[in-house]
PDB file of C-alpha atoms in Angstrom:
ATOM      1  CA  MET A 166      23.391  -0.701 -41.123  1.00  0.00           C
ATOM      2  CA  MET A 167      20.992   1.936 -41.588  1.00  0.00           C
ATOM      3  CA  PRO A 168      22.542   5.504 -41.005  1.00  0.00           C
ATOM      4  CA  GLU A 169      21.151   7.441 -38.021  1.00  0.00           C
ATOM      5  CA  SER A 170      19.579  10.344 -39.730  1.00  0.00           C
ATOM      6  CA  ILE A 171      17.727   8.100 -42.288  1.00  0.00           C
ATOM      7  CA  LYS A 172      16.549   5.821 -39.309  1.00  0.00           C
ATOM      8  CA  GLN A 173      14.919   8.788 -37.355  1.00  0.00           C
ATOM      9  CA  ASN A 174      13.210   9.905 -40.588  1.00  0.00           C
ATOM     10  CA  LYS A 175      12.009   6.265 -41.152  1.00  0.00           C
ATOM     11  CA  GLY A 176      10.759   6.016 -37.605  1.00  0.00           C
ATOM     12  CA  ARG A 177       8.893   9.463 -37.779  1.00  0.00           C
ATOM     13  CA  THR A 178       7.265   8.232 -40.896  1.00  0.00           C
ATOM     14  CA  THR A 179       6.179   5.102 -39.496  1.00  0.00           C
ATOM     15  CA  LEU A 180       4.843   6.801 -36.318  1.00  0.00           C
ATOM     16  CA  GLN A 181       2.892   9.048 -38.607  1.00  0.00           C
ATOM     17  CA  HIS A 182       1.357   6.153 -40.675  1.00  0.00           C
ATOM     18  CA  LEU A 183       0.228   4.667 -37.042  1.00  0.00           C
ATOM     19  CA  SER A 184      -1.401   7.714 -35.440  1.00  0.00           C
ATOM     20  CA  GLU A 185      -3.275   8.942 -38.505  1.00  0.00           C
ATOM     21  CA  PRO A 186      -5.462   5.696 -38.820  1.00  0.00           C
ATOM     22  CA  TRP A 187      -5.858   5.952 -34.665  1.00  0.00           C
ATOM     23  CA  ARG A 188      -7.234   9.635 -34.862  1.00  0.00           C
ATOM     24  CA  CYS A 189      -9.440   8.373 -37.883  1.00  0.00           C
ATOM     25  CA  TRP A 190     -11.059   5.718 -35.739  1.00  0.00           C
ATOM     26  CA  LYS A 191     -11.483   8.001 -32.408  1.00  0.00           C
ATOM     27  CA  ALA A 192     -13.085  10.204 -34.798  1.00  0.00           C
ATOM     28  CA  SER A 193     -15.463   7.652 -36.351  1.00  0.00           C
ATOM     29  CA  ILE A 194     -14.390   8.484 -40.121  1.00  0.00           C
ATOM     30  CA  PRO A 195     -12.825   6.222 -42.473  1.00  0.00           C
ATOM     31  CA  GLY A 196      -8.997   6.451 -42.747  1.00  0.00           C
ATOM     32  CA  LYS A 197      -7.116   5.189 -45.630  1.00  0.00           C
ATOM     33  CA  VAL A 198      -3.239   5.124 -45.462  1.00  0.00           C
ATOM     34  CA  PRO A 199      -1.482   5.975 -48.566  1.00  0.00           C
ATOM     35  CA  PRO A 200      -0.354   3.040 -50.907  1.00  0.00           C
ATOM     36  CA  LEU A 201       1.601   0.860 -49.040  1.00  0.00           C
ATOM     37  CA  PRO A 202       2.381  -3.003 -49.525  1.00  0.00           C
ATOM     38  CA  ILE A 203      -0.305  -5.282 -48.253  1.00  0.00           C
ATOM     39  CA  ARG A 204       1.716  -6.642 -45.283  1.00  0.00           C
ATOM     40  CA  ILE A 205       2.588  -3.113 -43.907  1.00  0.00           C
ATOM     41  CA  GLU A 206      -1.123  -2.472 -44.131  1.00  0.00           C
ATOM     42  CA  ASN A 207      -2.292  -5.266 -42.509  1.00  0.00           C
ATOM     43  CA  ARG A 208       0.228  -4.537 -39.529  1.00  0.00           C
ATOM     44  CA  ILE A 209      -1.330  -1.004 -39.391  1.00  0.00           C
ATOM     45  CA  VAL A 210      -4.869  -2.503 -39.129  1.00  0.00           C
ATOM     46  CA  ARG A 211      -3.659  -4.953 -36.508  1.00  0.00           C
ATOM     47  CA  TYR A 212      -1.986  -1.852 -34.385  1.00  0.00           C
ATOM     48  CA  VAL A 213      -5.236   0.038 -34.556  1.00  0.00           C
ATOM     49  CA  LYS A 214      -7.413  -2.971 -33.776  1.00  0.00           C
ATOM     50  CA  ALA A 215      -5.129  -3.703 -30.554  1.00  0.00           C
ATOM     51  CA  LYS A 216      -5.074  -0.039 -29.566  1.00  0.00           C
ATOM     52  CA  ALA A 217      -8.967   0.538 -30.087  1.00  0.00           C
ATOM     53  CA  ASP A 218      -9.366  -2.670 -27.760  1.00  0.00           C
ATOM     54  CA  TRP A 219      -7.230  -1.385 -25.225  1.00  0.00           C
ATOM     55  CA  TRP A 220      -8.970   2.086 -25.341  1.00  0.00           C
ATOM     56  CA  THR A 221     -12.453   0.589 -25.059  1.00  0.00           C
ATOM     57  CA  SER A 222     -11.672  -1.721 -22.012  1.00  0.00           C
ATOM     58  CA  THR A 223     -10.085   1.234 -20.355  1.00  0.00           C
ATOM     59  CA  ALA A 224     -13.173   3.467 -21.001  1.00  0.00           C
ATOM     60  CA  HIS A 225     -15.530   0.701 -19.524  1.00  0.00           C
ATOM     61  CA  TYR A 226     -13.171   0.338 -16.413  1.00  0.00           C
ATOM     62  CA  ASN A 227     -13.060   3.783 -15.734  1.00  0.00           C
ATOM     63  CA  ARG A 228     -16.951   4.204 -16.246  1.00  0.00           C
ATOM     64  CA  GLU A 229     -17.611   1.259 -13.698  1.00  0.00           C
ATOM     65  CA  ARG A 230     -15.087   2.934 -11.064  1.00  0.00           C
ATOM     66  CA  ILE A 231     -17.204   6.287 -11.608  1.00  0.00           C
ATOM     67  CA  ARG A 232     -20.531   4.356 -11.270  1.00  0.00           C
ATOM     68  CA  ARG A 233     -19.367   2.654  -8.020  1.00  0.00           C
ATOM     69  CA  GLY A 234     -18.229   5.713  -6.523  1.00  0.00           C
ATOM     70  CA  ALA A 235     -14.742   6.072  -6.964  1.00  0.00           C
ATOM     71  CA  THR A 236     -14.695   9.700  -7.421  1.00  0.00           C
ATOM     72  CA  GLN A 237     -17.383  10.552  -5.243  1.00  0.00           C
ATOM     73  CA  ALA A 238     -14.935  11.941  -2.590  1.00  0.00           C
ATOM     74  CA  TYR A 239     -14.134  15.151  -4.836  1.00  0.00           C
ATOM     75  CA  ASP A 240     -17.798  16.092  -4.972  1.00  0.00           C
ATOM     76  CA  ASN A 241     -19.118  15.244  -1.596  1.00  0.00           C
ATOM     77  CA  PRO A 242     -15.982  15.176   0.714  1.00  0.00           C
ATOM     78  CA  HIS A 243     -18.195  15.455   3.958  1.00  0.00           C
ATOM     79  CA  GLU A 244     -20.442  12.423   2.899  1.00  0.00           C
ATOM     80  CA  ALA A 245     -17.175  10.386   1.784  1.00  0.00           C
ATOM     81  CA  LEU A 246     -15.698  10.725   5.006  1.00  0.00           C
ATOM     82  CA  SER A 247     -18.808   9.709   6.733  1.00  0.00           C
ATOM     83  CA  ARG A 248     -19.025   6.513   4.635  1.00  0.00           C
ATOM     84  CA  ILE A 249     -15.225   5.987   5.601  1.00  0.00           C
ATOM     85  CA  ASN A 250     -15.658   6.200   9.166  1.00  0.00           C
ATOM     86  CA  ARG A 251     -18.945   3.979   9.002  1.00  0.00           C
ATOM     87  CA  HIS A 252     -16.920   1.421   6.925  1.00  0.00           C
ATOM     88  CA  LEU A 253     -14.107   1.360   9.659  1.00  0.00           C
ATOM     89  CA  LEU A 254     -16.460   0.766  12.358  1.00  0.00           C
ATOM     90  CA  THR A 255     -18.591  -1.632  10.967  1.00  0.00           C
ATOM     91  CA  GLN A 256     -16.806  -3.480   7.969  1.00  0.00           C
ATOM     92  CA  ARG A 257     -15.726  -7.002   9.063  1.00  0.00           C
ATOM     93  CA  ALA A 258     -16.363  -8.786   5.961  1.00  0.00           C
ATOM     94  CA  PHE A 259     -14.361  -7.320   2.742  1.00  0.00           C
ATOM     95  CA  GLN A 260     -15.037  -8.051  -0.655  1.00  0.00           C
ATOM     96  CA  GLU A 261     -12.846 -10.267  -2.430  1.00  0.00           C
ATOM     97  CA  CYS A 262      -9.562  -9.211  -4.225  1.00  0.00           C
ATOM     98  CA  VAL A 263      -9.079 -10.059  -7.951  1.00  0.00           C
ATOM     99  CA  ILE A 264      -5.337 -10.945  -8.789  1.00  0.00           C
ATOM    100  CA  GLU A 265      -4.354 -10.697 -12.639  1.00  0.00           C
ATOM    101  CA  SER A 266      -0.949 -11.134 -14.216  1.00  0.00           C
ATOM    102  CA  MET A 267       0.966  -8.526 -16.405  1.00  0.00           C
ATOM    103  CA  ASP A 268       2.715 -10.569 -18.834  1.00  0.00           C
ATOM    104  CA  LEU A 269       6.213  -8.836 -19.435  1.00  0.00           C
ATOM    105  CA  TYR A 270       7.714 -11.971 -21.212  1.00  0.00           C
ATOM    106  CA  SER A 271      10.539 -11.852 -18.890  1.00  0.00           C
ATOM    107  CA  HIS A 272       8.442 -12.006 -15.749  1.00  0.00           C
ATOM    108  CA  LEU A 273       4.823 -11.557 -14.586  1.00  0.00           C
ATOM    109  CA  ILE A 274       3.722  -8.613 -12.243  1.00  0.00           C
ATOM    110  CA  PRO A 275       0.795  -9.261 -10.284  1.00  0.00           C
ATOM    111  CA  VAL A 276      -1.816  -6.634 -10.471  1.00  0.00           C
ATOM    112  CA  TYR A 277      -4.445  -6.579  -7.730  1.00  0.00           C
ATOM    113  CA  ASN A 278      -8.272  -5.103  -8.238  1.00  0.00           C
ATOM    114  CA  VAL A 279      -9.346  -3.984  -4.804  1.00  0.00           C
ATOM    115  CA  GLU A 280     -12.872  -2.345  -4.511  1.00  0.00           C
ATOM    116  CA  PRO A 281     -12.284   1.776  -4.810  1.00  0.00           C
ATOM    117  CA  LEU A 282     -14.076   2.420  -1.310  1.00  0.00           C
ATOM    118  CA  GLU A 283     -11.649  -0.085   0.560  1.00  0.00           C
ATOM    119  CA  LYS A 284      -8.759   1.482  -0.952  1.00  0.00           C
ATOM    120  CA  ILE A 285      -9.769   4.767   0.103  1.00  0.00           C
ATOM    121  CA  ALA A 286     -10.695   3.701   3.418  1.00  0.00           C
ATOM    122  CA  ASP A 287      -7.149   1.859   3.837  1.00  0.00           C
ATOM    123  CA  ALA A 288      -5.328   5.131   2.491  1.00  0.00           C
ATOM    124  CA  TYR A 289      -7.424   6.932   5.163  1.00  0.00           C
ATOM    125  CA  LEU A 290      -6.419   4.462   7.824  1.00  0.00           C
ATOM    126  CA  ASP A 291      -2.855   4.617   6.767  1.00  0.00           C
ATOM    127  CA  GLN A 292      -2.783   8.501   7.348  1.00  0.00           C
ATOM    128  CA  TYR A 293      -4.587   8.334  10.418  1.00  0.00           C
ATOM    129  CA  SER A 294      -2.376   5.717  11.969  1.00  0.00           C
ATOM    130  CA  TRP A 295       0.903   7.503  11.181  1.00  0.00           C
ATOM    131  CA  HIS A 296      -0.681  10.785  12.624  1.00  0.00           C
ATOM    132  CA  GLU A 297      -1.619   8.962  15.849  1.00  0.00           C
ATOM    133  CA  ALA A 298       1.955   7.321  15.969  1.00  0.00           C
ATOM    134  CA  ASP A 299       3.521  10.944  15.273  1.00  0.00           C
ATOM    135  CA  LYS A 300       1.200  12.427  18.148  1.00  0.00           C
ATOM    136  CA  ARG A 301       2.046   9.980  20.710  1.00  0.00           C
ATOM    137  CA  ARG A 302       5.848   9.844  19.581  1.00  0.00           C
ATOM    138  CA  LEU A 303       5.451   6.180  19.290  1.00  0.00           C
ATOM    139  CA  LEU A 304       7.770   5.592  16.723  1.00  0.00           C
ATOM    140  CA  PRO A 305      11.629   6.956  16.676  1.00  0.00           C
ATOM    141  CA  ALA A 306      12.350   9.980  14.579  1.00  0.00           C
ATOM    142  CA  TRP A 307      14.197   8.037  11.775  1.00  0.00           C
ATOM    143  CA  ILE A 308      11.248   6.000  10.748  1.00  0.00           C
ATOM    144  CA  ASN A 309       9.226   8.254   8.286  1.00  0.00           C
ATOM    145  CA  ALA A 310       5.975   7.471   6.476  1.00  0.00           C
ATOM    146  CA  ALA A 311       7.604   7.881   3.101  1.00  0.00           C
ATOM    147  CA  ASP A 312      11.132   7.760   1.472  1.00  0.00           C
ATOM    148  CA  SER A 313      10.753  11.215  -0.007  1.00  0.00           C
ATOM    149  CA  GLU A 314      12.896  12.914   2.991  1.00  0.00           C
ATOM    150  CA  PRO A 315      16.374  13.506   1.969  1.00  0.00           C
ATOM    151  CA  PRO A 316      18.775  11.169   3.826  1.00  0.00           C
ATOM    152  CA  PRO A 317      20.977  14.070   5.206  1.00  0.00           C
ATOM    153  CA  LEU A 318      17.761  15.116   7.348  1.00  0.00           C
ATOM    154  CA  LEU A 319      17.037  11.566   8.459  1.00  0.00           C
ATOM    155  CA  VAL A 320      20.678  11.163   9.456  1.00  0.00           C
ATOM    156  CA  TYR A 321      20.303  14.654  11.511  1.00  0.00           C
ATOM    157  CA  LYS A 322      17.056  13.469  13.173  1.00  0.00           C
ATOM    158  CA  TRP A 323      18.617  10.077  14.181  1.00  0.00           C
ATOM    159  CA  CYS A 324      21.846  11.655  15.751  1.00  0.00           C
ATOM    160  CA  HIS A 325      19.407  14.339  17.337  1.00  0.00           C
ATOM    161  CA  GLY A 326      17.259  11.506  18.991  1.00  0.00           C
ATOM    162  CA  ILE A 327      20.120   9.467  20.157  1.00  0.00           C
ATOM    163  CA  ASN A 328      21.733  12.642  21.726  1.00  0.00           C
ATOM    164  CA  ASN A 329      18.406  13.459  23.507  1.00  0.00           C
ATOM    165  CA  LEU A 330      18.253  10.208  25.428  1.00  0.00           C
ATOM    166  CA  GLN A 331      18.986  10.487  29.164  1.00  0.00           C
ATOM    167  CA  ASP A 332      22.516   9.499  30.170  1.00  0.00           C
ATOM    168  CA  ILE A 333      23.215   8.139  26.667  1.00  0.00           C
ATOM    169  CA  TRP A 334      26.921   9.291  26.889  1.00  0.00           C
ATOM    170  CA  ASP A 335      27.188   8.156  30.671  1.00  0.00           C
ATOM    171  CA  THR A 336      30.320   5.369  30.807  1.00  0.00           C
ATOM    172  CA  ASN A 337      31.326   5.768  34.132  1.00  0.00           C
ATOM    173  CA  GLU A 338      30.404   2.101  35.065  1.00  0.00           C
ATOM    174  CA  GLY A 339      31.776   0.809  31.736  1.00  0.00           C
ATOM    175  CA  GLU A 340      28.880   1.028  29.467  1.00  0.00           C
ATOM    176  CA  CYS A 341      28.970   1.524  26.113  1.00  0.00           C
ATOM    177  CA  ASN A 342      26.963   2.247  22.951  1.00  0.00           C
ATOM    178  CA  VAL A 343      26.043  -0.346  20.423  1.00  0.00           C
ATOM    179  CA  LEU A 344      24.213   0.151  16.960  1.00  0.00           C
ATOM    180  CA  LEU A 345      22.611  -2.845  15.778  1.00  0.00           C
ATOM    181  CA  GLU A 346      21.195  -3.074  12.141  1.00  0.00           C
ATOM    182  CA  SER A 347      19.000  -5.772  10.981  1.00  0.00           C
ATOM    183  CA  HIS A 348      16.283  -6.619   8.241  1.00  0.00           C
ATOM    184  CA  PHE A 349      12.966  -8.376   9.088  1.00  0.00           C
ATOM    185  CA  LYS A 350      10.882 -10.037   6.429  1.00  0.00           C
ATOM    186  CA  LYS A 351       7.443 -11.026   6.461  1.00  0.00           C
ATOM    187  CA  ILE A 352       6.741  -9.800  10.045  1.00  0.00           C
ATOM    188  CA  TYR A 353       2.973  -9.461   9.265  1.00  0.00           C
ATOM    189  CA  GLU A 354       2.563 -12.997   7.801  1.00  0.00           C
ATOM    190  CA  ASN A 355       4.257 -14.379  10.757  1.00  0.00           C
ATOM    191  CA  ILE A 356       2.674 -12.344  13.790  1.00  0.00           C
ATOM    192  CA  ASP A 357      -0.068 -13.659  15.951  1.00  0.00           C
ATOM    193  CA  LEU A 358      -3.301 -11.817  15.160  1.00  0.00           C
ATOM    194  CA  THR A 359      -4.785 -11.881  18.465  1.00  0.00           C
ATOM    195  CA  LEU A 360      -1.583 -10.489  19.916  1.00  0.00           C
ATOM    196  CA  PHE A 361      -1.437  -7.974  17.348  1.00  0.00           C
ATOM    197  CA  ASN A 362      -5.153  -6.975  17.950  1.00  0.00           C
ATOM    198  CA  ARG A 363      -4.451  -6.417  21.978  1.00  0.00           C
ATOM    199  CA  LEU A 364      -1.354  -4.314  20.950  1.00  0.00           C
ATOM    200  CA  LEU A 365      -3.375  -2.413  18.429  1.00  0.00           C
ATOM    201  CA  ARG A 366      -6.161  -1.627  21.073  1.00  0.00           C
ATOM    202  CA  LEU A 367      -3.348   0.059  23.339  1.00  0.00           C
ATOM    203  CA  ILE A 368      -2.919   2.969  20.568  1.00  0.00           C
ATOM    204  CA  VAL A 369      -6.091   2.979  18.568  1.00  0.00           C
ATOM    205  CA  ASP A 370      -9.833   2.386  19.218  1.00  0.00           C
ATOM    206  CA  HIS A 371     -10.760  -1.028  19.180  1.00  0.00           C
ATOM    207  CA  ASN A 372     -13.323  -1.019  16.065  1.00  0.00           C
ATOM    208  CA  ILE A 373      -9.927   0.299  14.080  1.00  0.00           C
ATOM    209  CA  ALA A 374      -7.955  -2.558  15.595  1.00  0.00           C
ATOM    210  CA  ASP A 375     -10.657  -5.353  14.838  1.00  0.00           C
ATOM    211  CA  HIS A 376     -10.940  -3.774  11.253  1.00  0.00           C
ATOM    212  CA  MET A 377      -7.072  -3.915  10.699  1.00  0.00           C
ATOM    213  CA  THR A 378      -6.770  -7.369  11.881  1.00  0.00           C
ATOM    214  CA  ALA A 379      -9.737  -8.440   9.939  1.00  0.00           C
ATOM    215  CA  LYS A 380      -8.313  -7.240   6.790  1.00  0.00           C
ATOM    216  CA  ASN A 381      -5.909 -10.302   6.851  1.00  0.00           C
ATOM    217  CA  ASN A 382      -8.723 -12.729   6.171  1.00  0.00           C
ATOM    218  CA  ILE A 383      -9.462 -11.358   2.724  1.00  0.00           C
ATOM    219  CA  VAL A 384     -10.618 -13.784  -0.115  1.00  0.00           C
ATOM    220  CA  LEU A 385      -8.175 -13.545  -3.152  1.00  0.00           C
ATOM    221  CA  ASN A 386      -9.627 -14.704  -6.587  1.00  0.00           C
ATOM    222  CA  TYR A 387      -7.462 -15.587  -9.494  1.00  0.00           C
ATOM    223  CA  LYS A 388      -9.508 -16.746 -12.578  1.00  0.00           C
ATOM    224  CA  ASP A 389     -11.697 -19.541 -11.362  1.00  0.00           C
ATOM    225  CA  MET A 390      -9.719 -20.420  -8.168  1.00  0.00           C
ATOM    226  CA  ASN A 391     -10.421 -18.377  -4.605  1.00  0.00           C
ATOM    227  CA  HIS A 392      -8.109 -18.506  -1.628  1.00  0.00           C
ATOM    228  CA  VAL A 393      -8.726 -17.327   1.769  1.00  0.00           C
ATOM    229  CA  ASN A 394      -5.450 -15.502   2.897  1.00  0.00           C
TER     230      ASN A 394
END
């Protein structure tokens, strides 16, 4: 076994040999590593080529996002909000969602490529829905929009909400309090969209309710196959 100190030195030297050709490639200047065995030099060349392909594809992807208006909201927030409102009120046919798989050798992770404007509209709609639910006190206090709230505060809200219920501790006629816990899975997949639309219309505008239920019928694209959700 190689001693730990020597292993760290070798690792640092290896990283230096890998980073120097990469910096030369980005600067468009010829980079020649010190005299090394042919096999190691070929591996360095393969590393630089693979990283260059990744860097080029990422640059093209970001330029395409900018061209399609992904960062427009930072420059014109009022115009971007107007586009989002128009999108929510009128959009009923959504662009297809492309699915790719990230191979980690042990398992696959699905990666979804969604239109940037639809991402922004969905994020806006999500925040608006939680705002309306909080303003109307539609959901209990222990249901939170994020997991960033510390558990002790959630427990305090939960106890405070139960304690403020009318006649919650009244047991004159033999009543008792029962705490039930359950896990719900795939609720949205099994819900009837017509009923869901009617329920949404009770709390949000009918245009927004139609947008939320129509979002279920999006086209999923994987390689040369299409599937309507």
